[in-house]
mmCIF file with all atom_site columns, C-alpha atoms and ligand atoms in Angstrom:
data_model
loop_
_atom_site.group_PDB
_atom_site.id
_atom_site.type_symbol
_atom_site.label_atom_id
_atom_site.label_alt_id
_atom_site.label_comp_id
_atom_site.label_asym_id
_atom_site.label_entity_id
_atom_site.label_seq_id
_atom_site.pdbx_PDB_ins_code
_atom_site.Cartn_x
_atom_site.Cartn_y
_atom_site.Cartn_z
_atom_site.occupancy
_atom_site.B_iso_or_equiv
_atom_site.pdbx_formal_charge
_atom_site.auth_seq_id
_atom_site.auth_comp_id
_atom_site.auth_asym_id
_atom_site.auth_atom_id
_atom_site.pdbx_PDB_model_num
ATOM   1   C  CA  . MET A 1 1   ? 207.213 277.522 -29.061 1.00 0.00 ? 11  MET A CA  1
ATOM   2   C  CA  . LYS A 1 2   ? 207.699 280.692 -27.091 1.00 0.00 ? 12  LYS A CA  1
ATOM   3   C  CA  . ASP A 1 3   ? 210.332 279.008 -24.991 1.00 0.00 ? 13  ASP A CA  1
ATOM   4   C  CA  . TYR A 1 4   ? 212.159 277.971 -28.073 1.00 0.00 ? 14  TYR A CA  1
ATOM   5   C  CA  . ALA A 1 5   ? 212.223 281.549 -29.348 1.00 0.00 ? 15  ALA A CA  1
ATOM   6   C  CA  . LYS A 1 6   ? 213.536 282.709 -25.997 1.00 0.00 ? 16  LYS A CA  1
ATOM   7   C  CA  . LEU A 1 7   ? 216.196 280.047 -26.038 1.00 0.00 ? 17  LEU A CA  1
ATOM   8   C  CA  . LEU A 1 8   ? 217.249 281.079 -29.496 1.00 0.00 ? 18  LEU A CA  1
ATOM   9   C  CA  . GLU A 1 9   ? 217.410 284.694 -28.410 1.00 0.00 ? 19  GLU A CA  1
ATOM   10  C  CA  . ARG A 1 10  ? 219.564 283.769 -25.449 1.00 0.00 ? 20  ARG A CA  1
ATOM   11  C  CA  . ALA A 1 11  ? 221.855 281.637 -27.606 1.00 0.00 ? 21  ALA A CA  1
ATOM   12  C  CA  . LYS A 1 12  ? 222.261 284.519 -30.025 1.00 0.00 ? 22  LYS A CA  1
ATOM   13  C  CA  . SER A 1 13  ? 223.152 286.988 -27.327 1.00 0.00 ? 23  SER A CA  1
ATOM   14  C  CA  . ARG A 1 14  ? 225.931 284.693 -26.175 1.00 0.00 ? 24  ARG A CA  1
ATOM   15  C  CA  . LEU A 1 15  ? 227.659 284.668 -29.521 1.00 0.00 ? 25  LEU A CA  1
ATOM   16  C  CA  . PRO A 1 16  ? 230.813 286.729 -29.547 1.00 0.00 ? 26  PRO A CA  1
ATOM   17  C  CA  . GLU A 1 17  ? 230.294 290.100 -31.094 1.00 0.00 ? 27  GLU A CA  1
ATOM   18  C  CA  . GLU A 1 18  ? 231.467 290.567 -34.603 1.00 0.00 ? 28  GLU A CA  1
ATOM   19  C  CA  . LYS A 1 19  ? 234.641 292.557 -34.636 1.00 0.00 ? 29  LYS A CA  1
ATOM   20  C  CA  . THR A 1 20  ? 234.235 295.655 -36.718 1.00 0.00 ? 30  THR A CA  1
ATOM   21  C  CA  . THR A 1 21  ? 237.940 296.381 -36.619 1.00 0.00 ? 31  THR A CA  1
ATOM   22  C  CA  . GLY A 1 22  ? 238.754 293.048 -38.227 1.00 0.00 ? 32  GLY A CA  1
ATOM   23  C  CA  . LYS A 1 23  ? 239.812 292.535 -41.777 1.00 0.00 ? 33  LYS A CA  1
ATOM   24  C  CA  . ARG A 1 24  ? 236.403 291.780 -43.081 1.00 0.00 ? 34  ARG A CA  1
ATOM   25  C  CA  . PHE A 1 25  ? 236.615 292.452 -46.752 1.00 0.00 ? 35  PHE A CA  1
ATOM   26  C  CA  . GLU A 1 26  ? 233.817 294.051 -48.669 1.00 0.00 ? 36  GLU A CA  1
ATOM   27  C  CA  . ILE A 1 27  ? 233.420 295.042 -52.251 1.00 0.00 ? 37  ILE A CA  1
ATOM   28  C  CA  . PRO A 1 28  ? 231.740 298.466 -52.451 1.00 0.00 ? 38  PRO A CA  1
ATOM   29  C  CA  . ARG A 1 29  ? 228.205 298.363 -53.765 1.00 0.00 ? 39  ARG A CA  1
ATOM   30  C  CA  . VAL A 1 30  ? 228.082 298.801 -57.527 1.00 0.00 ? 40  VAL A CA  1
ATOM   31  C  CA  . ARG A 1 31  ? 226.383 302.051 -58.556 1.00 0.00 ? 41  ARG A CA  1
ATOM   32  C  CA  . SER A 1 32  ? 225.420 301.476 -62.151 1.00 0.00 ? 42  SER A CA  1
ATOM   33  C  CA  . ARG A 1 33  ? 222.990 303.054 -64.534 1.00 0.00 ? 43  ARG A CA  1
ATOM   34  C  CA  . VAL A 1 34  ? 221.730 302.113 -67.954 1.00 0.00 ? 44  VAL A CA  1
ATOM   35  C  CA  . ILE A 1 35  ? 221.688 304.974 -70.411 1.00 0.00 ? 45  ILE A CA  1
ATOM   36  C  CA  . GLY A 1 36  ? 220.409 304.106 -73.861 1.00 0.00 ? 46  GLY A CA  1
ATOM   37  C  CA  . MET A 1 37  ? 222.347 301.085 -74.984 1.00 0.00 ? 47  MET A CA  1
ATOM   38  C  CA  . LYS A 1 38  ? 225.182 301.375 -72.509 1.00 0.00 ? 48  LYS A CA  1
ATOM   39  C  CA  . THR A 1 39  ? 225.729 300.832 -68.826 1.00 0.00 ? 49  THR A CA  1
ATOM   40  C  CA  . ILE A 1 40  ? 227.794 303.114 -66.640 1.00 0.00 ? 50  ILE A CA  1
ATOM   41  C  CA  . ILE A 1 41  ? 229.375 302.165 -63.351 1.00 0.00 ? 51  ILE A CA  1
ATOM   42  C  CA  . HIS A 1 42  ? 229.782 305.439 -61.512 1.00 0.00 ? 52  HIS A CA  1
ATOM   43  C  CA  . ASN A 1 43  ? 232.028 304.209 -58.737 1.00 0.00 ? 53  ASN A CA  1
ATOM   44  C  CA  . PHE A 1 44  ? 234.296 301.992 -60.795 1.00 0.00 ? 54  PHE A CA  1
ATOM   45  C  CA  . LYS A 1 45  ? 237.535 303.504 -59.561 1.00 0.00 ? 55  LYS A CA  1
ATOM   46  C  CA  . GLU A 1 46  ? 236.357 303.312 -55.970 1.00 0.00 ? 56  GLU A CA  1
ATOM   47  C  CA  . ILE A 1 47  ? 235.741 299.597 -56.439 1.00 0.00 ? 57  ILE A CA  1
ATOM   48  C  CA  . ALA A 1 48  ? 239.098 298.983 -58.120 1.00 0.00 ? 58  ALA A CA  1
ATOM   49  C  CA  . ASP A 1 49  ? 240.783 300.944 -55.311 1.00 0.00 ? 59  ASP A CA  1
ATOM   50  C  CA  . ALA A 1 50  ? 239.007 298.904 -52.655 1.00 0.00 ? 60  ALA A CA  1
ATOM   51  C  CA  . LEU A 1 51  ? 240.181 295.745 -54.371 1.00 0.00 ? 61  LEU A CA  1
ATOM   52  C  CA  . ASN A 1 52  ? 243.625 297.272 -54.698 1.00 0.00 ? 62  ASN A CA  1
ATOM   53  C  CA  . ARG A 1 53  ? 243.736 296.513 -58.404 1.00 0.00 ? 63  ARG A CA  1
ATOM   54  C  CA  . GLU A 1 54  ? 244.308 298.522 -61.557 1.00 0.00 ? 64  GLU A CA  1
ATOM   55  C  CA  . PRO A 1 55  ? 240.960 299.719 -62.944 1.00 0.00 ? 65  PRO A CA  1
ATOM   56  C  CA  . ARG A 1 56  ? 242.158 298.511 -66.352 1.00 0.00 ? 66  ARG A CA  1
ATOM   57  C  CA  . HIS A 1 57  ? 242.687 294.993 -65.053 1.00 0.00 ? 67  HIS A CA  1
ATOM   58  C  CA  . LEU A 1 58  ? 239.201 294.810 -63.569 1.00 0.00 ? 68  LEU A CA  1
ATOM   59  C  CA  . MET A 1 59  ? 237.767 296.340 -66.727 1.00 0.00 ? 69  MET A CA  1
ATOM   60  C  CA  . LYS A 1 60  ? 239.445 293.745 -68.910 1.00 0.00 ? 70  LYS A CA  1
ATOM   61  C  CA  . PHE A 1 61  ? 238.064 290.938 -66.775 1.00 0.00 ? 71  PHE A CA  1
ATOM   62  C  CA  . LEU A 1 62  ? 234.520 292.319 -66.835 1.00 0.00 ? 72  LEU A CA  1
ATOM   63  C  CA  . SER A 1 63  ? 234.462 293.013 -70.568 1.00 0.00 ? 73  SER A CA  1
ATOM   64  C  CA  . ASN A 1 64  ? 235.744 289.496 -71.277 1.00 0.00 ? 74  ASN A CA  1
ATOM   65  C  CA  . GLU A 1 65  ? 233.197 287.883 -69.006 1.00 0.00 ? 75  GLU A CA  1
ATOM   66  C  CA  . MET A 1 66  ? 230.326 289.925 -70.378 1.00 0.00 ? 76  MET A CA  1
ATOM   67  C  CA  . ALA A 1 67  ? 231.600 289.648 -73.954 1.00 0.00 ? 77  ALA A CA  1
ATOM   68  C  CA  . THR A 1 68  ? 231.275 293.357 -74.525 1.00 0.00 ? 78  THR A CA  1
ATOM   69  C  CA  . ALA A 1 69  ? 233.434 296.426 -74.951 1.00 0.00 ? 79  ALA A CA  1
ATOM   70  C  CA  . GLY A 1 70  ? 234.191 298.675 -72.032 1.00 0.00 ? 80  GLY A CA  1
ATOM   71  C  CA  . SER A 1 71  ? 236.023 301.940 -71.567 1.00 0.00 ? 81  SER A CA  1
ATOM   72  C  CA  . LEU A 1 72  ? 237.271 303.935 -68.624 1.00 0.00 ? 82  LEU A CA  1
ATOM   73  C  CA  . GLU A 1 73  ? 236.395 307.566 -68.172 1.00 0.00 ? 83  GLU A CA  1
ATOM   74  C  CA  . GLU A 1 74  ? 237.944 309.179 -65.122 1.00 0.00 ? 84  GLU A CA  1
ATOM   75  C  CA  . THR A 1 75  ? 236.358 307.397 -62.163 1.00 0.00 ? 85  THR A CA  1
ATOM   76  C  CA  . ARG A 1 76  ? 233.642 305.732 -64.220 1.00 0.00 ? 86  ARG A CA  1
ATOM   77  C  CA  . ALA A 1 77  ? 233.395 302.775 -66.534 1.00 0.00 ? 87  ALA A CA  1
ATOM   78  C  CA  . ASN A 1 78  ? 231.189 302.488 -69.578 1.00 0.00 ? 88  ASN A CA  1
ATOM   79  C  CA  . PHE A 1 79  ? 230.039 299.207 -71.055 1.00 0.00 ? 89  PHE A CA  1
ATOM   80  C  CA  . GLN A 1 80  ? 228.291 298.605 -74.342 1.00 0.00 ? 90  GLN A CA  1
ATOM   81  C  CA  . GLY A 1 81  ? 224.938 297.010 -73.649 1.00 0.00 ? 91  GLY A CA  1
ATOM   82  C  CA  . ARG A 1 82  ? 222.458 296.954 -70.799 1.00 0.00 ? 92  ARG A CA  1
ATOM   83  C  CA  . PHE A 1 83  ? 223.523 295.179 -67.654 1.00 0.00 ? 93  PHE A CA  1
ATOM   84  C  CA  . ARG A 1 84  ? 222.061 294.912 -64.209 1.00 0.00 ? 94  ARG A CA  1
ATOM   85  C  CA  . PHE A 1 85  ? 224.118 295.835 -61.183 1.00 0.00 ? 95  PHE A CA  1
ATOM   86  C  CA  . ASP A 1 86  ? 223.831 292.293 -59.826 1.00 0.00 ? 96  ASP A CA  1
ATOM   87  C  CA  . THR A 1 87  ? 225.616 290.985 -62.926 1.00 0.00 ? 97  THR A CA  1
ATOM   88  C  CA  . PHE A 1 88  ? 228.531 293.246 -62.057 1.00 0.00 ? 98  PHE A CA  1
ATOM   89  C  CA  . GLU A 1 89  ? 228.414 292.290 -58.412 1.00 0.00 ? 99  GLU A CA  1
ATOM   90  C  CA  . ARG A 1 90  ? 228.472 288.594 -59.239 1.00 0.00 ? 100 ARG A CA  1
ATOM   91  C  CA  . LEU A 1 91  ? 231.421 289.023 -61.589 1.00 0.00 ? 101 LEU A CA  1
ATOM   92  C  CA  . MET A 1 92  ? 233.282 291.200 -59.126 1.00 0.00 ? 102 MET A CA  1
ATOM   93  C  CA  . ARG A 1 93  ? 232.960 288.475 -56.512 1.00 0.00 ? 103 ARG A CA  1
ATOM   94  C  CA  . ILE A 1 94  ? 234.468 286.010 -58.980 1.00 0.00 ? 104 ILE A CA  1
ATOM   95  C  CA  . TYR A 1 95  ? 237.197 288.519 -59.760 1.00 0.00 ? 105 TYR A CA  1
ATOM   96  C  CA  . THR A 1 96  ? 237.886 288.975 -56.063 1.00 0.00 ? 106 THR A CA  1
ATOM   97  C  CA  . ASP A 1 97  ? 238.100 285.227 -55.523 1.00 0.00 ? 107 ASP A CA  1
ATOM   98  C  CA  . ASN A 1 98  ? 240.428 284.721 -58.462 1.00 0.00 ? 108 ASN A CA  1
ATOM   99  C  CA  . PHE A 1 99  ? 242.567 287.845 -58.465 1.00 0.00 ? 109 PHE A CA  1
ATOM   100 C  CA  . VAL A 1 100 ? 242.445 289.424 -55.027 1.00 0.00 ? 110 VAL A CA  1
ATOM   101 C  CA  . MET A 1 101 ? 242.098 286.779 -52.328 1.00 0.00 ? 111 MET A CA  1
ATOM   102 C  CA  . CYS A 1 102 ? 245.191 284.811 -51.414 1.00 0.00 ? 112 CYS A CA  1
ATOM   103 C  CA  . PRO A 1 103 ? 244.381 281.159 -52.280 1.00 0.00 ? 113 PRO A CA  1
ATOM   104 C  CA  . VAL A 1 104 ? 246.392 280.020 -49.279 1.00 0.00 ? 114 VAL A CA  1
ATOM   105 C  CA  . CYS A 1 105 ? 245.135 282.151 -46.378 1.00 0.00 ? 115 CYS A CA  1
ATOM   106 C  CA  . ARG A 1 106 ? 242.067 283.737 -48.033 1.00 0.00 ? 116 ARG A CA  1
ATOM   107 C  CA  . ARG A 1 107 ? 243.057 287.263 -47.106 1.00 0.00 ? 117 ARG A CA  1
ATOM   108 C  CA  . PRO A 1 108 ? 242.904 290.215 -49.468 1.00 0.00 ? 118 PRO A CA  1
ATOM   109 C  CA  . ASP A 1 109 ? 246.301 291.764 -48.704 1.00 0.00 ? 119 ASP A CA  1
ATOM   110 C  CA  . THR A 1 110 ? 247.786 290.781 -52.014 1.00 0.00 ? 120 THR A CA  1
ATOM   111 C  CA  . GLN A 1 111 ? 249.443 292.155 -55.092 1.00 0.00 ? 121 GLN A CA  1
ATOM   112 C  CA  . ILE A 1 112 ? 249.572 290.861 -58.624 1.00 0.00 ? 122 ILE A CA  1
ATOM   113 C  CA  . VAL A 1 113 ? 253.134 290.564 -59.828 1.00 0.00 ? 123 VAL A CA  1
ATOM   114 C  CA  . ARG A 1 114 ? 253.952 289.891 -63.463 1.00 0.00 ? 124 ARG A CA  1
ATOM   115 C  CA  . GLU A 1 115 ? 257.034 288.034 -64.531 1.00 0.00 ? 125 GLU A CA  1
ATOM   116 C  CA  . LYS A 1 116 ? 257.543 287.469 -68.225 1.00 0.00 ? 126 LYS A CA  1
ATOM   117 C  CA  . ARG A 1 117 ? 254.232 286.030 -69.364 1.00 0.00 ? 127 ARG A CA  1
ATOM   118 C  CA  . LEU A 1 118 ? 253.179 284.773 -65.948 1.00 0.00 ? 128 LEU A CA  1
ATOM   119 C  CA  . SER A 1 119 ? 251.244 286.477 -63.206 1.00 0.00 ? 129 SER A CA  1
ATOM   120 C  CA  . PHE A 1 120 ? 251.359 285.693 -59.522 1.00 0.00 ? 130 PHE A CA  1
ATOM   121 C  CA  . ILE A 1 121 ? 249.372 286.714 -56.505 1.00 0.00 ? 131 ILE A CA  1
ATOM   122 C  CA  . VAL A 1 122 ? 251.828 287.613 -53.800 1.00 0.00 ? 132 VAL A CA  1
ATOM   123 C  CA  . CYS A 1 123 ? 250.333 287.736 -50.339 1.00 0.00 ? 133 CYS A CA  1
ATOM   124 C  CA  . ALA A 1 124 ? 251.528 290.240 -47.763 1.00 0.00 ? 134 ALA A CA  1
ATOM   125 C  CA  . ALA A 1 125 ? 249.810 288.365 -44.936 1.00 0.00 ? 135 ALA A CA  1
ATOM   126 C  CA  . CYS A 1 126 ? 251.271 284.867 -45.330 1.00 0.00 ? 136 CYS A CA  1
ATOM   127 C  CA  . GLY A 1 127 ? 253.956 285.368 -47.961 1.00 0.00 ? 137 GLY A CA  1
ATOM   128 C  CA  . ALA A 1 128 ? 252.475 282.847 -50.355 1.00 0.00 ? 138 ALA A CA  1
ATOM   129 C  CA  . ARG A 1 129 ? 253.090 283.247 -54.045 1.00 0.00 ? 139 ARG A CA  1
ATOM   130 C  CA  . SER A 1 130 ? 250.434 281.657 -56.190 1.00 0.00 ? 140 SER A CA  1
ATOM   131 C  CA  . SER A 1 131 ? 250.174 281.597 -59.943 1.00 0.00 ? 141 SER A CA  1
ATOM   132 C  CA  . VAL A 1 132 ? 247.139 283.298 -61.384 1.00 0.00 ? 142 VAL A CA  1
ATOM   133 C  CA  . LYS A 1 133 ? 245.687 282.913 -64.841 1.00 0.00 ? 143 LYS A CA  1
ATOM   134 C  CA  . PRO A 1 134 ? 245.907 285.914 -67.115 1.00 0.00 ? 144 PRO A CA  1
ATOM   135 C  CA  . VAL A 1 135 ? 242.775 288.001 -67.597 1.00 0.00 ? 145 VAL A CA  1
HETATM 136 ZN ZN1 . ZN  B 2 .   ? 248.110 284.518 -47.861 1.00 0.00 ? 205 ZN  B ZN1 1
#
């Protein structure tokens, strides 16, 4: 058993090191707090900025998904009701998958472009243009 652990250790040390300079994409940790009957996300703008999306767009998605009303206040967001931060984190991952990541190359260097009633994700990395459903 000891040998196995050693082997595993050796195998691990041979793996190439994770590149910290790479384009690994992370959503900032949600800092939320429940006050009375509402929930505040303190770093809402920071998150929207990291996703490179309009805070209003993200807000609309979250309020729809949580079936509640939300409002923006400077860098914060307020939601009616009590929600846990992991609810927000789960929804933000869905948002990122649907509205930030390029469906073709899976990179986050994208923009949402609206034309008439349609929205597209336009990717700066691979040039793909993919239709996206409205929020
Ligand atoms: Zn792409």
